[in-house]
mmCIF file of N, CA and C in Angstrom:
data_model
loop_
_atom_site.group_PDB
_atom_site.id
_atom_site.type_symbol
_atom_site.label_atom_id
_atom_site.label_comp_id
_atom_site.label_asym_id
_atom_site.label_seq_id
_atom_site.Cartn_x
_atom_site.Cartn_y
_atom_site.Cartn_z
ATOM 1 N N MET A 1 0.741 -1.282 -0.101
ATOM 2 C CA MET A 1 -0.248 0.051 -0.016
ATOM 3 C C MET A 1 0.956 1.305 -0.180
ATOM 4 N N GLU A 2 0.303 2.246 -0.751
ATOM 5 C CA GLU A 2 1.354 3.503 -0.732
ATOM 6 C C GLU A 2 1.298 4.096 0.560
ATOM 7 N N LEU A 3 2.590 4.857 0.817
ATOM 8 C CA LEU A 3 2.747 5.557 2.061
ATOM 9 C C LEU A 3 1.692 6.470 2.340
ATOM 10 N N GLN A 4 1.324 7.295 1.479
ATOM 11 C CA GLN A 4 0.582 8.302 1.838
ATOM 12 C C GLN A 4 -0.865 8.000 1.940
ATOM 13 N N VAL A 5 -1.353 6.629 1.389
ATOM 14 C CA VAL A 5 -2.805 5.974 1.928
ATOM 15 C C VAL A 5 -2.677 5.527 3.348
ATOM 16 N N GLN A 6 -1.483 4.934 3.705
ATOM 17 C CA GLN A 6 -1.393 4.584 5.124
ATOM 18 C C GLN A 6 -1.413 5.575 6.079
ATOM 19 N N LEU A 7 -0.677 6.701 5.778
ATOM 20 C CA LEU A 7 -0.581 7.702 6.692
ATOM 21 C C LEU A 7 -1.890 8.401 6.865
ATOM 22 N N ARG A 8 -2.951 8.486 5.759
ATOM 23 C CA ARG A 8 -4.184 8.923 5.898
ATOM 24 C C ARG A 8 -4.861 8.040 6.757
ATOM 25 N N GLN A 9 -4.763 6.825 6.480
ATOM 26 C CA GLN A 9 -5.683 5.873 7.269
ATOM 27 C C GLN A 9 -5.130 5.893 8.758
ATOM 28 N N LEU A 10 -4.001 6.213 9.215
ATOM 29 C CA LEU A 10 -3.202 6.365 10.397
ATOM 30 C C LEU A 10 -3.981 7.629 11.269
ATOM 31 N N ALA A 11 -3.923 8.626 10.069
ATOM 32 C CA ALA A 11 -4.376 10.189 10.747
ATOM 33 C C ALA A 11 -5.928 9.735 11.108
ATOM 34 N N GLU A 12 -6.745 9.105 10.217
ATOM 35 C CA GLU A 12 -8.087 9.001 10.371
ATOM 36 C C GLU A 12 -8.434 8.247 11.738
ATOM 37 N N LYS A 13 -7.667 7.157 12.020
ATOM 38 C CA LYS A 13 -7.487 6.534 13.296
ATOM 39 C C LYS A 13 -7.237 7.090 14.616
ATOM 40 N N ILE A 14 -6.000 7.839 14.457
ATOM 41 C CA ILE A 14 -5.877 8.912 15.497
ATOM 42 C C ILE A 14 -7.020 9.881 15.776
ATOM 43 N N GLN A 15 -7.676 10.406 14.776
ATOM 44 C CA GLN A 15 -8.444 11.393 15.109
ATOM 45 C C GLN A 15 -9.785 10.563 15.993
ATOM 46 N N GLN A 16 -10.031 9.151 15.662
ATOM 47 C CA GLN A 16 -11.193 8.452 16.415
ATOM 48 C C GLN A 16 -10.587 8.086 17.883
ATOM 49 N N LEU A 17 -9.384 7.908 18.178
ATOM 50 C CA LEU A 17 -8.954 7.215 19.290
ATOM 51 C C LEU A 17 -8.074 8.225 20.145
ATOM 52 N N LYS A 18 -7.731 9.481 19.731
ATOM 53 C CA LYS A 18 -6.731 10.215 20.547
ATOM 54 C C LYS A 18 -7.524 10.772 21.941
ATOM 55 N N ASP A 19 -8.824 10.874 21.971
ATOM 56 C CA ASP A 19 -9.403 11.229 23.472
ATOM 57 C C ASP A 19 -9.424 10.075 24.210
ATOM 58 N N ARG A 20 -9.227 8.750 23.772
ATOM 59 C CA ARG A 20 -8.997 7.653 24.760
ATOM 60 C C ARG A 20 -7.732 7.288 25.112
ATOM 61 N N ILE A 21 -6.683 7.814 24.599
ATOM 62 C CA ILE A 21 -5.194 7.573 24.712
ATOM 63 C C ILE A 21 -4.790 8.578 26.002
ATOM 64 N N GLU A 22 -4.713 7.783 27.007
ATOM 65 C CA GLU A 22 -4.330 8.640 28.226
ATOM 66 C C GLU A 22 -2.915 8.813 28.819
ATOM 67 N N THR A 23 -2.072 7.999 28.014
ATOM 68 C CA THR A 23 -0.473 7.924 28.617
ATOM 69 C C THR A 23 0.241 7.936 27.391
ATOM 70 N N GLU A 24 1.475 8.111 27.623
ATOM 71 C CA GLU A 24 2.696 8.147 26.688
ATOM 72 C C GLU A 24 2.687 6.707 26.061
ATOM 73 N N GLU A 25 2.622 5.769 26.883
ATOM 74 C CA GLU A 25 3.117 4.294 26.424
ATOM 75 C C GLU A 25 1.923 3.885 25.533
ATOM 76 N N SER A 26 0.516 4.463 25.655
ATOM 77 C CA SER A 26 -0.624 4.154 24.921
ATOM 78 C C SER A 26 -0.486 4.915 23.502
ATOM 79 N N THR A 27 0.174 6.276 23.649
ATOM 80 C CA THR A 27 0.440 6.963 22.359
ATOM 81 C C THR A 27 1.591 6.154 21.417
ATOM 82 N N LYS A 28 2.331 5.523 22.108
ATOM 83 C CA LYS A 28 3.519 4.940 21.313
ATOM 84 C C LYS A 28 3.037 3.660 20.652
ATOM 85 N N HIS A 29 2.079 2.781 21.151
ATOM 86 C CA HIS A 29 1.481 1.679 20.988
ATOM 87 C C HIS A 29 0.463 2.084 19.824
ATOM 88 N N ALA A 30 -0.473 2.981 19.970
ATOM 89 C CA ALA A 30 -1.487 3.112 19.329
ATOM 90 C C ALA A 30 -1.108 4.115 17.956
ATOM 91 N N PHE A 31 -0.155 5.196 18.172
ATOM 92 C CA PHE A 31 0.249 6.066 16.957
ATOM 93 C C PHE A 31 1.675 5.924 16.483
ATOM 94 N N VAL A 32 2.529 5.707 17.198
ATOM 95 C CA VAL A 32 3.932 5.605 16.880
ATOM 96 C C VAL A 32 4.182 4.271 16.052
ATOM 97 N N LEU A 33 3.987 3.276 16.930
ATOM 98 C CA LEU A 33 4.369 1.924 16.149
ATOM 99 C C LEU A 33 3.659 1.985 14.705
ATOM 100 N N PRO A 34 2.430 2.042 14.532
ATOM 101 C CA PRO A 34 1.730 2.150 13.120
ATOM 102 C C PRO A 34 2.420 2.985 12.176
ATOM 103 N N PHE A 35 3.138 4.072 12.675
ATOM 104 C CA PHE A 35 3.812 4.848 11.716
ATOM 105 C C PHE A 35 4.977 4.277 11.249
ATOM 106 N N ILE A 36 5.726 3.761 12.256
ATOM 107 C CA ILE A 36 7.142 2.808 12.136
ATOM 108 C C ILE A 36 6.672 1.862 10.807
ATOM 109 N N ASN A 37 5.526 1.253 11.282
ATOM 110 C CA ASN A 37 5.103 0.123 10.481
ATOM 111 C C ASN A 37 4.760 0.602 8.934
ATOM 112 N N ALA A 38 4.163 1.779 9.005
ATOM 113 C CA ALA A 38 3.941 2.448 7.662
ATOM 114 C C ALA A 38 5.360 2.712 6.792
ATOM 115 N N LEU A 39 6.208 2.952 7.744
ATOM 116 C CA LEU A 39 7.692 3.345 7.090
ATOM 117 C C LEU A 39 8.378 2.161 6.538
ATOM 118 N N GLY A 40 7.765 0.931 6.835
ATOM 119 C CA GLY A 40 8.219 -0.487 6.099
ATOM 120 C C GLY A 40 9.091 -1.181 7.192
ATOM 121 N N TYR A 41 9.019 -0.865 8.245
ATOM 122 C CA TYR A 41 9.865 -1.628 9.205
ATOM 123 C C TYR A 41 8.977 -2.271 10.022
ATOM 124 N N ASP A 42 9.470 -3.667 10.594
ATOM 125 C CA ASP A 42 8.683 -4.677 11.194
ATOM 126 C C ASP A 42 9.002 -4.376 12.613
ATOM 127 N N THR A 43 8.148 -3.623 13.494
ATOM 128 C CA THR A 43 8.169 -3.247 14.975
ATOM 129 C C THR A 43 8.036 -4.650 15.596
ATOM 130 N N PHE A 44 8.030 -5.876 15.296
ATOM 131 C CA PHE A 44 8.007 -6.978 16.126
ATOM 132 C C PHE A 44 9.666 -7.856 15.738
ATOM 133 N N ASN A 45 10.263 -7.094 15.056
ATOM 134 C CA ASN A 45 11.588 -7.787 14.804
ATOM 135 C C ASN A 45 12.635 -6.895 15.550
ATOM 136 N N PRO A 46 13.199 -7.477 16.542
ATOM 137 C CA PRO A 46 14.272 -6.453 17.374
ATOM 138 C C PRO A 46 15.456 -6.404 16.469
ATOM 139 N N LEU A 47 15.724 -6.881 15.415
ATOM 140 C CA LEU A 47 16.922 -6.669 14.531
ATOM 141 C C LEU A 47 16.618 -5.301 13.638
ATOM 142 N N GLU A 48 15.365 -4.976 13.488
ATOM 143 C CA GLU A 48 14.917 -3.656 12.957
ATOM 144 C C GLU A 48 14.449 -2.513 13.592
ATOM 145 N N VAL A 49 13.883 -2.674 14.606
ATOM 146 C CA VAL A 49 13.339 -1.957 15.716
ATOM 147 C C VAL A 49 13.544 -2.374 17.258
ATOM 148 N N VAL A 50 14.353 -1.487 17.739
ATOM 149 C CA VAL A 50 14.665 -1.786 19.115
ATOM 150 C C VAL A 50 13.928 -0.794 20.151
ATOM 151 N N PRO A 51 13.022 -1.045 20.800
ATOM 152 C CA PRO A 51 12.348 -0.395 21.885
ATOM 153 C C PRO A 51 13.438 -0.229 23.095
ATOM 154 N N GLU A 52 13.274 1.035 23.725
ATOM 155 C CA GLU A 52 14.123 1.230 24.859
ATOM 156 C C GLU A 52 15.746 1.028 24.559
ATOM 157 N N TYR A 53 16.217 1.759 23.484
ATOM 158 C CA TYR A 53 17.323 1.874 22.989
ATOM 159 C C TYR A 53 18.522 2.391 23.876
ATOM 160 N N VAL A 54 19.378 1.906 24.381
ATOM 161 C CA VAL A 54 20.443 2.410 25.478
ATOM 162 C C VAL A 54 21.176 3.649 24.722
ATOM 163 N N ALA A 55 20.971 4.912 25.512
ATOM 164 C CA ALA A 55 21.717 5.853 24.922
ATOM 165 C C ALA A 55 22.416 6.718 26.308
ATOM 166 N N ASP A 56 23.203 5.935 26.800
ATOM 167 C CA ASP A 56 23.721 6.302 28.009
ATOM 168 C C ASP A 56 24.935 7.528 27.678
ATOM 169 N N LEU A 57 24.741 8.474 28.657
ATOM 170 C CA LEU A 57 25.901 9.704 28.311
ATOM 171 C C LEU A 57 26.857 9.571 29.568
ATOM 172 N N GLY A 58 28.121 9.559 29.310
ATOM 173 C CA GLY A 58 29.031 9.363 30.349
ATOM 174 C C GLY A 58 28.563 8.595 31.617
ATOM 175 N N ILE A 59 28.702 9.291 32.835
ATOM 176 C CA ILE A 59 28.237 8.832 33.968
ATOM 177 C C ILE A 59 26.862 8.623 34.319
ATOM 178 N N LYS A 60 26.168 9.217 33.381
ATOM 179 C CA LYS A 60 24.787 9.100 33.645
ATOM 180 C C LYS A 60 24.129 7.837 32.901
ATOM 181 N N LYS A 61 23.863 6.905 33.575
ATOM 182 C CA LYS A 61 23.377 5.622 33.032
ATOM 183 C C LYS A 61 21.898 5.455 32.932
ATOM 184 N N GLY A 62 21.357 4.560 32.276
ATOM 185 C CA GLY A 62 19.906 4.307 32.315
ATOM 186 C C GLY A 62 19.249 5.012 31.363
ATOM 187 N N GLU A 63 19.875 5.987 30.445
ATOM 188 C CA GLU A 63 19.274 6.650 29.510
ATOM 189 C C GLU A 63 18.869 5.990 28.385
ATOM 190 N N LYS A 64 17.664 5.966 28.059
ATOM 191 C CA LYS A 64 17.021 5.305 26.718
ATOM 192 C C LYS A 64 16.058 5.880 25.957
ATOM 193 N N VAL A 65 16.223 5.868 24.609
ATOM 194 C CA VAL A 65 15.498 6.350 23.649
ATOM 195 C C VAL A 65 14.243 5.299 23.379
ATOM 196 N N ASP A 66 13.108 6.030 23.104
ATOM 197 C CA ASP A 66 12.170 4.900 23.044
ATOM 198 C C ASP A 66 12.215 3.906 21.931
ATOM 199 N N TYR A 67 12.676 4.404 20.778
ATOM 200 C CA TYR A 67 12.952 3.326 19.618
ATOM 201 C C TYR A 67 14.289 3.687 18.949
ATOM 202 N N ALA A 68 14.795 2.481 18.346
ATOM 203 C CA ALA A 68 16.024 2.674 17.524
ATOM 204 C C ALA A 68 15.518 1.973 16.059
ATOM 205 N N ILE A 69 15.667 2.476 14.948
ATOM 206 C CA ILE A 69 15.622 1.879 13.905
ATOM 207 C C ILE A 69 16.851 1.324 13.418
ATOM 208 N N MET A 70 17.072 -0.113 13.319
ATOM 209 C CA MET A 70 18.295 -0.513 12.908
ATOM 210 C C MET A 70 18.657 -0.898 11.726
ATOM 211 N N GLN A 71 20.096 -0.754 11.419
ATOM 212 C CA GLN A 71 20.492 -1.517 9.858
ATOM 213 C C GLN A 71 21.810 -2.111 10.002
ATOM 214 N N GLU A 72 22.038 -3.206 9.878
ATOM 215 C CA GLU A 72 23.167 -3.906 9.946
ATOM 216 C C GLU A 72 23.869 -3.666 11.502
ATOM 217 N N GLY A 73 22.938 -3.805 12.656
ATOM 218 C CA GLY A 73 23.154 -3.740 14.093
ATOM 219 C C GLY A 73 23.458 -2.342 14.485
ATOM 220 N N GLU A 74 23.589 -1.250 13.776
ATOM 221 C CA GLU A 74 23.550 0.056 13.958
ATOM 222 C C GLU A 74 22.264 0.922 13.854
ATOM 223 N N PRO A 75 21.873 1.955 14.891
ATOM 224 C CA PRO A 75 21.077 2.722 14.944
ATOM 225 C C PRO A 75 20.976 3.724 13.548
ATOM 226 N N ILE A 76 20.033 3.822 12.686
ATOM 227 C CA ILE A 76 20.132 4.858 11.705
ATOM 228 C C ILE A 76 18.938 6.016 12.012
ATOM 229 N N LEU A 77 18.021 5.752 12.868
ATOM 230 C CA LEU A 77 17.172 6.534 13.263
ATOM 231 C C LEU A 77 16.641 6.451 14.665
ATOM 232 N N ILE A 78 16.703 7.211 15.634
ATOM 233 C CA ILE A 78 16.274 7.209 17.090
ATOM 234 C C ILE A 78 15.059 7.951 17.146
ATOM 235 N N ILE A 79 14.154 7.310 18.016
ATOM 236 C CA ILE A 79 12.785 7.959 18.114
ATOM 237 C C ILE A 79 12.530 8.347 19.461
ATOM 238 N N GLU A 80 12.058 9.575 19.793
ATOM 239 C CA GLU A 80 11.764 9.618 21.080
ATOM 240 C C GLU A 80 10.209 10.128 21.096
ATOM 241 N N CYS A 81 9.479 9.687 21.863
ATOM 242 C CA CYS A 81 7.923 9.644 21.825
ATOM 243 C C CYS A 81 7.470 10.373 23.111
ATOM 244 N N LYS A 82 6.406 11.265 23.134
ATOM 245 C CA LYS A 82 5.702 11.628 23.930
ATOM 246 C C LYS A 82 4.307 11.637 23.869
ATOM 247 N N HIS A 83 3.653 12.003 25.114
ATOM 248 C CA HIS A 83 1.974 11.861 24.795
ATOM 249 C C HIS A 83 1.461 12.910 23.873
ATOM 250 N N TRP A 84 0.381 12.521 23.359
ATOM 251 C CA TRP A 84 -0.138 13.019 22.319
ATOM 252 C C TRP A 84 -0.437 14.715 22.662
ATOM 253 N N LYS A 85 -0.548 14.919 23.856
ATOM 254 C CA LYS A 85 -1.182 16.023 24.282
ATOM 255 C C LYS A 85 0.019 17.098 24.529
ATOM 256 N N GLU A 86 1.135 16.532 24.665
ATOM 257 C CA GLU A 86 2.382 17.080 25.071
ATOM 258 C C GLU A 86 2.899 18.031 23.680
ATOM 259 N N LYS A 87 3.323 19.171 23.944
ATOM 260 C CA LYS A 87 4.079 20.087 23.181
ATOM 261 C C LYS A 87 5.620 19.632 22.831
ATOM 262 N N LEU A 88 6.183 19.413 21.618
ATOM 263 C CA LEU A 88 7.429 18.931 21.557
ATOM 264 C C LEU A 88 8.443 19.859 21.824
ATOM 265 N N SER A 89 8.332 21.052 21.747
ATOM 266 C CA SER A 89 9.382 22.344 21.984
ATOM 267 C C SER A 89 10.037 22.188 23.265
ATOM 268 N N VAL A 90 9.437 21.458 24.372
ATOM 269 C CA VAL A 90 10.151 21.219 25.708
ATOM 270 C C VAL A 90 10.972 19.829 25.727
ATOM 271 N N HIS A 91 10.903 18.931 24.545
ATOM 272 C CA HIS A 91 11.629 17.906 24.733
ATOM 273 C C HIS A 91 12.821 17.685 23.886
ATOM 274 N N GLY A 92 13.259 18.904 23.016
ATOM 275 C CA GLY A 92 14.477 18.740 22.115
ATOM 276 C C GLY A 92 15.683 18.372 22.912
ATOM 277 N N SER A 93 15.852 18.879 24.010
ATOM 278 C CA SER A 93 17.068 18.829 24.781
ATOM 279 C C SER A 93 17.407 17.449 25.027
ATOM 280 N N GLN A 94 16.486 16.569 25.483
ATOM 281 C CA GLN A 94 16.464 15.075 25.688
ATOM 282 C C GLN A 94 17.020 14.476 24.600
ATOM 283 N N LEU A 95 16.311 14.555 23.416
ATOM 284 C CA LEU A 95 16.744 14.095 21.999
ATOM 285 C C LEU A 95 17.856 14.235 21.582
ATOM 286 N N PHE A 96 18.579 15.554 21.799
ATOM 287 C CA PHE A 96 19.924 16.089 21.517
ATOM 288 C C PHE A 96 20.911 15.197 22.163
ATOM 289 N N ARG A 97 20.598 15.163 23.539
ATOM 290 C CA ARG A 97 21.658 14.132 24.303
ATOM 291 C C ARG A 97 21.787 12.553 23.651
ATOM 292 N N TYR A 98 20.678 12.078 23.404
ATOM 293 C CA TYR A 98 20.315 10.655 22.825
ATOM 294 C C TYR A 98 21.223 10.767 21.582
ATOM 295 N N PHE A 99 20.957 11.829 20.591
ATOM 296 C CA PHE A 99 21.543 11.734 19.387
ATOM 297 C C PHE A 99 23.199 11.664 19.618
ATOM 298 N N HIS A 100 23.639 12.605 20.448
ATOM 299 C CA HIS A 100 25.055 12.778 20.621
ATOM 300 C C HIS A 100 25.833 11.604 20.933
ATOM 301 N N VAL A 101 25.272 10.815 21.612
ATOM 302 C CA VAL A 101 25.833 9.491 22.167
ATOM 303 C C VAL A 101 25.528 8.188 21.394
ATOM 304 N N SER A 102 24.663 8.433 20.449
ATOM 305 C CA SER A 102 24.493 7.229 19.537
ATOM 306 C C SER A 102 25.208 7.422 18.191
ATOM 307 N N LYS A 103 25.013 6.467 17.238
ATOM 308 C CA LYS A 103 25.981 6.643 15.882
ATOM 309 C C LYS A 103 24.917 6.898 15.033
ATOM 310 N N THR A 104 23.711 7.310 15.039
ATOM 311 C CA THR A 104 22.640 7.709 14.044
ATOM 312 C C THR A 104 23.065 8.992 13.788
ATOM 313 N N ARG A 105 22.270 9.176 12.303
ATOM 314 C CA ARG A 105 22.536 10.637 11.872
ATOM 315 C C ARG A 105 21.115 11.290 11.610
ATOM 316 N N PHE A 106 20.291 10.414 12.210
ATOM 317 C CA PHE A 106 18.628 10.893 11.993
ATOM 318 C C PHE A 106 17.921 10.779 13.523
ATOM 319 N N ALA A 107 17.379 11.499 13.750
ATOM 320 C CA ALA A 107 16.454 11.420 15.081
ATOM 321 C C ALA A 107 15.005 12.022 14.624
ATOM 322 N N LEU A 108 14.058 11.491 15.403
ATOM 323 C CA LEU A 108 12.596 11.768 15.173
ATOM 324 C C LEU A 108 12.150 12.109 16.835
ATOM 325 N N LEU A 109 11.263 13.253 16.843
ATOM 326 C CA LEU A 109 10.548 13.876 18.142
ATOM 327 C C LEU A 109 9.262 13.554 17.841
ATOM 328 N N THR A 110 8.412 12.866 18.359
ATOM 329 C CA THR A 110 7.113 12.822 17.803
ATOM 330 C C THR A 110 6.301 12.876 19.114
ATOM 331 N N ASN A 111 5.071 12.980 19.156
ATOM 332 C CA ASN A 111 3.741 12.913 20.033
ATOM 333 C C ASN A 111 2.897 11.904 19.407
ATOM 334 N N GLY A 112 3.231 11.635 18.025
ATOM 335 C CA GLY A 112 2.277 10.593 17.282
ATOM 336 C C GLY A 112 1.341 11.247 16.526
ATOM 337 N N ILE A 113 1.319 12.696 16.720
ATOM 338 C CA ILE A 113 0.547 13.607 15.722
ATOM 339 C C ILE A 113 1.621 14.719 14.898
ATOM 340 N N HIS A 114 2.201 15.153 15.729
ATOM 341 C CA HIS A 114 3.510 15.992 15.183
ATOM 342 C C HIS A 114 4.713 15.135 15.014
ATOM 343 N N TYR A 115 5.421 15.343 13.943
ATOM 344 C CA TYR A 115 6.735 14.805 13.723
ATOM 345 C C TYR A 115 7.553 15.763 13.388
ATOM 346 N N GLN A 116 8.952 15.656 14.193
ATOM 347 C CA GLN A 116 9.823 16.670 13.737
ATOM 348 C C GLN A 116 11.120 15.769 13.625
ATOM 349 N N PHE A 117 11.701 15.858 12.253
ATOM 350 C CA PHE A 117 12.980 15.043 12.063
ATOM 351 C C PHE A 117 14.120 15.982 11.898
ATOM 352 N N PHE A 118 15.094 15.282 12.711
ATOM 353 C CA PHE A 118 16.570 16.266 12.798
ATOM 354 C C PHE A 118 17.534 15.432 12.099
ATOM 355 N N THR A 119 18.732 16.088 11.800
ATOM 356 C CA THR A 119 19.939 15.352 11.361
ATOM 357 C C THR A 119 20.865 16.368 12.036
ATOM 358 N N ASP A 120 22.452 16.255 11.270
ATOM 359 C CA ASP A 120 23.398 16.925 11.744
ATOM 360 C C ASP A 120 24.029 17.696 10.546
ATOM 361 N N LEU A 121 23.225 18.539 9.836
ATOM 362 C CA LEU A 121 23.589 19.221 8.830
ATOM 363 C C LEU A 121 24.574 20.490 9.184
ATOM 364 N N ASP A 122 24.242 21.208 10.445
ATOM 365 C CA ASP A 122 25.042 22.254 10.840
ATOM 366 C C ASP A 122 26.544 21.760 11.168
ATOM 367 N N GLU A 123 26.428 20.811 12.012
ATOM 368 C CA GLU A 123 27.985 20.394 12.676
ATOM 369 C C GLU A 123 27.554 18.705 12.776
ATOM 370 N N LYS A 124 28.786 18.181 12.147
ATOM 371 C CA LYS A 124 28.954 16.792 12.247
ATOM 372 C C LYS A 124 28.900 16.158 13.827
ATOM 373 N N ASN A 125 28.069 15.195 13.886
ATOM 374 C CA ASN A 125 27.849 14.351 15.017
ATOM 375 C C ASN A 125 26.772 15.367 16.022
ATOM 376 N N LYS A 126 26.536 16.465 15.924
ATOM 377 C CA LYS A 126 25.599 17.266 16.590
ATOM 378 C C LYS A 126 24.452 17.720 16.282
ATOM 379 N N MET A 127 23.344 17.379 16.776
ATOM 380 C CA MET A 127 22.163 17.333 16.346
ATOM 381 C C MET A 127 21.593 18.891 15.943
ATOM 382 N N ASP A 128 21.019 19.108 14.888
ATOM 383 C CA ASP A 128 20.581 20.546 14.454
ATOM 384 C C ASP A 128 19.433 20.884 15.578
ATOM 385 N N GLU A 129 19.703 22.299 15.907
ATOM 386 C CA GLU A 129 18.707 22.712 16.677
ATOM 387 C C GLU A 129 17.176 22.747 16.111
ATOM 388 N N ARG A 130 17.162 22.804 14.989
ATOM 389 C CA ARG A 130 15.834 22.888 13.963
ATOM 390 C C ARG A 130 15.570 21.588 13.273
ATOM 391 N N PRO A 131 14.427 21.168 13.063
ATOM 392 C CA PRO A 131 14.267 19.824 12.496
ATOM 393 C C PRO A 131 14.423 20.293 10.852
ATOM 394 N N PHE A 132 14.728 19.249 10.185
ATOM 395 C CA PHE A 132 14.914 19.621 8.489
ATOM 396 C C PHE A 132 13.695 19.267 8.004
ATOM 397 N N LEU A 133 12.633 18.429 8.778
ATOM 398 C CA LEU A 133 11.371 17.854 8.367
ATOM 399 C C LEU A 133 10.398 17.917 9.534
ATOM 400 N N GLU A 134 9.311 18.556 9.192
ATOM 401 C CA GLU A 134 8.201 18.691 10.457
ATOM 402 C C GLU A 134 7.029 18.792 9.673
ATOM 403 N N PHE A 135 6.118 17.862 10.267
ATOM 404 C CA PHE A 135 4.525 17.689 9.843
ATOM 405 C C PHE A 135 3.648 17.457 10.857
ATOM 406 N N ASP A 136 2.478 17.687 10.610
ATOM 407 C CA ASP A 136 1.469 17.174 11.426
ATOM 408 C C ASP A 136 0.737 16.135 10.549
ATOM 409 N N ILE A 137 0.570 14.856 11.392
ATOM 410 C CA ILE A 137 -0.400 13.703 10.554
ATOM 411 C C ILE A 137 -1.603 14.015 10.083
ATOM 412 N N ASN A 138 -2.248 14.890 10.462
ATOM 413 C CA ASN A 138 -3.470 15.444 10.172
ATOM 414 C C ASN A 138 -3.579 15.990 8.471
ATOM 415 N N CYS A 139 -2.247 16.489 8.301
ATOM 416 C CA CYS A 139 -2.209 17.027 6.962
ATOM 417 C C CYS A 139 -2.413 15.956 5.704
ATOM 418 N N PHE A 140 -2.526 14.862 6.203
ATOM 419 C CA PHE A 140 -2.775 13.602 5.318
ATOM 420 C C PHE A 140 -4.230 13.175 5.090
ATOM 421 N N ILE A 141 -5.088 13.776 5.814
ATOM 422 C CA ILE A 141 -6.504 13.741 5.777
ATOM 423 C C ILE A 141 -7.194 14.541 4.777
#
């Protein structure tokens, strides 16, 4: 199925369900995992999608990003998720830390409705302050 069709279907599903989604974990399960599937990744294959990917920084242990999309054993995209009602603007620093310690070049901050994609165009191995791609899933309806 074409990606645009899948995203429209997901957006319609989100509109129907969002008022019943009360936690961040539910947001990940109902909104973000279907988005990852729409991108063509098998969320049930830990060689492709790793939940709770360890992104420890120095002496601070136990830091985990919600998901890492893997390719040949290395993360190619890390994903930090928030509850669908949360504003993403206050969570960029958390993703910045994860990006810095991982080997990825791409990061996604999302609440299942708003998606912000980051990379390191301004300075190598340092996540840019502004996303290179940003969209609201509702734009597909």
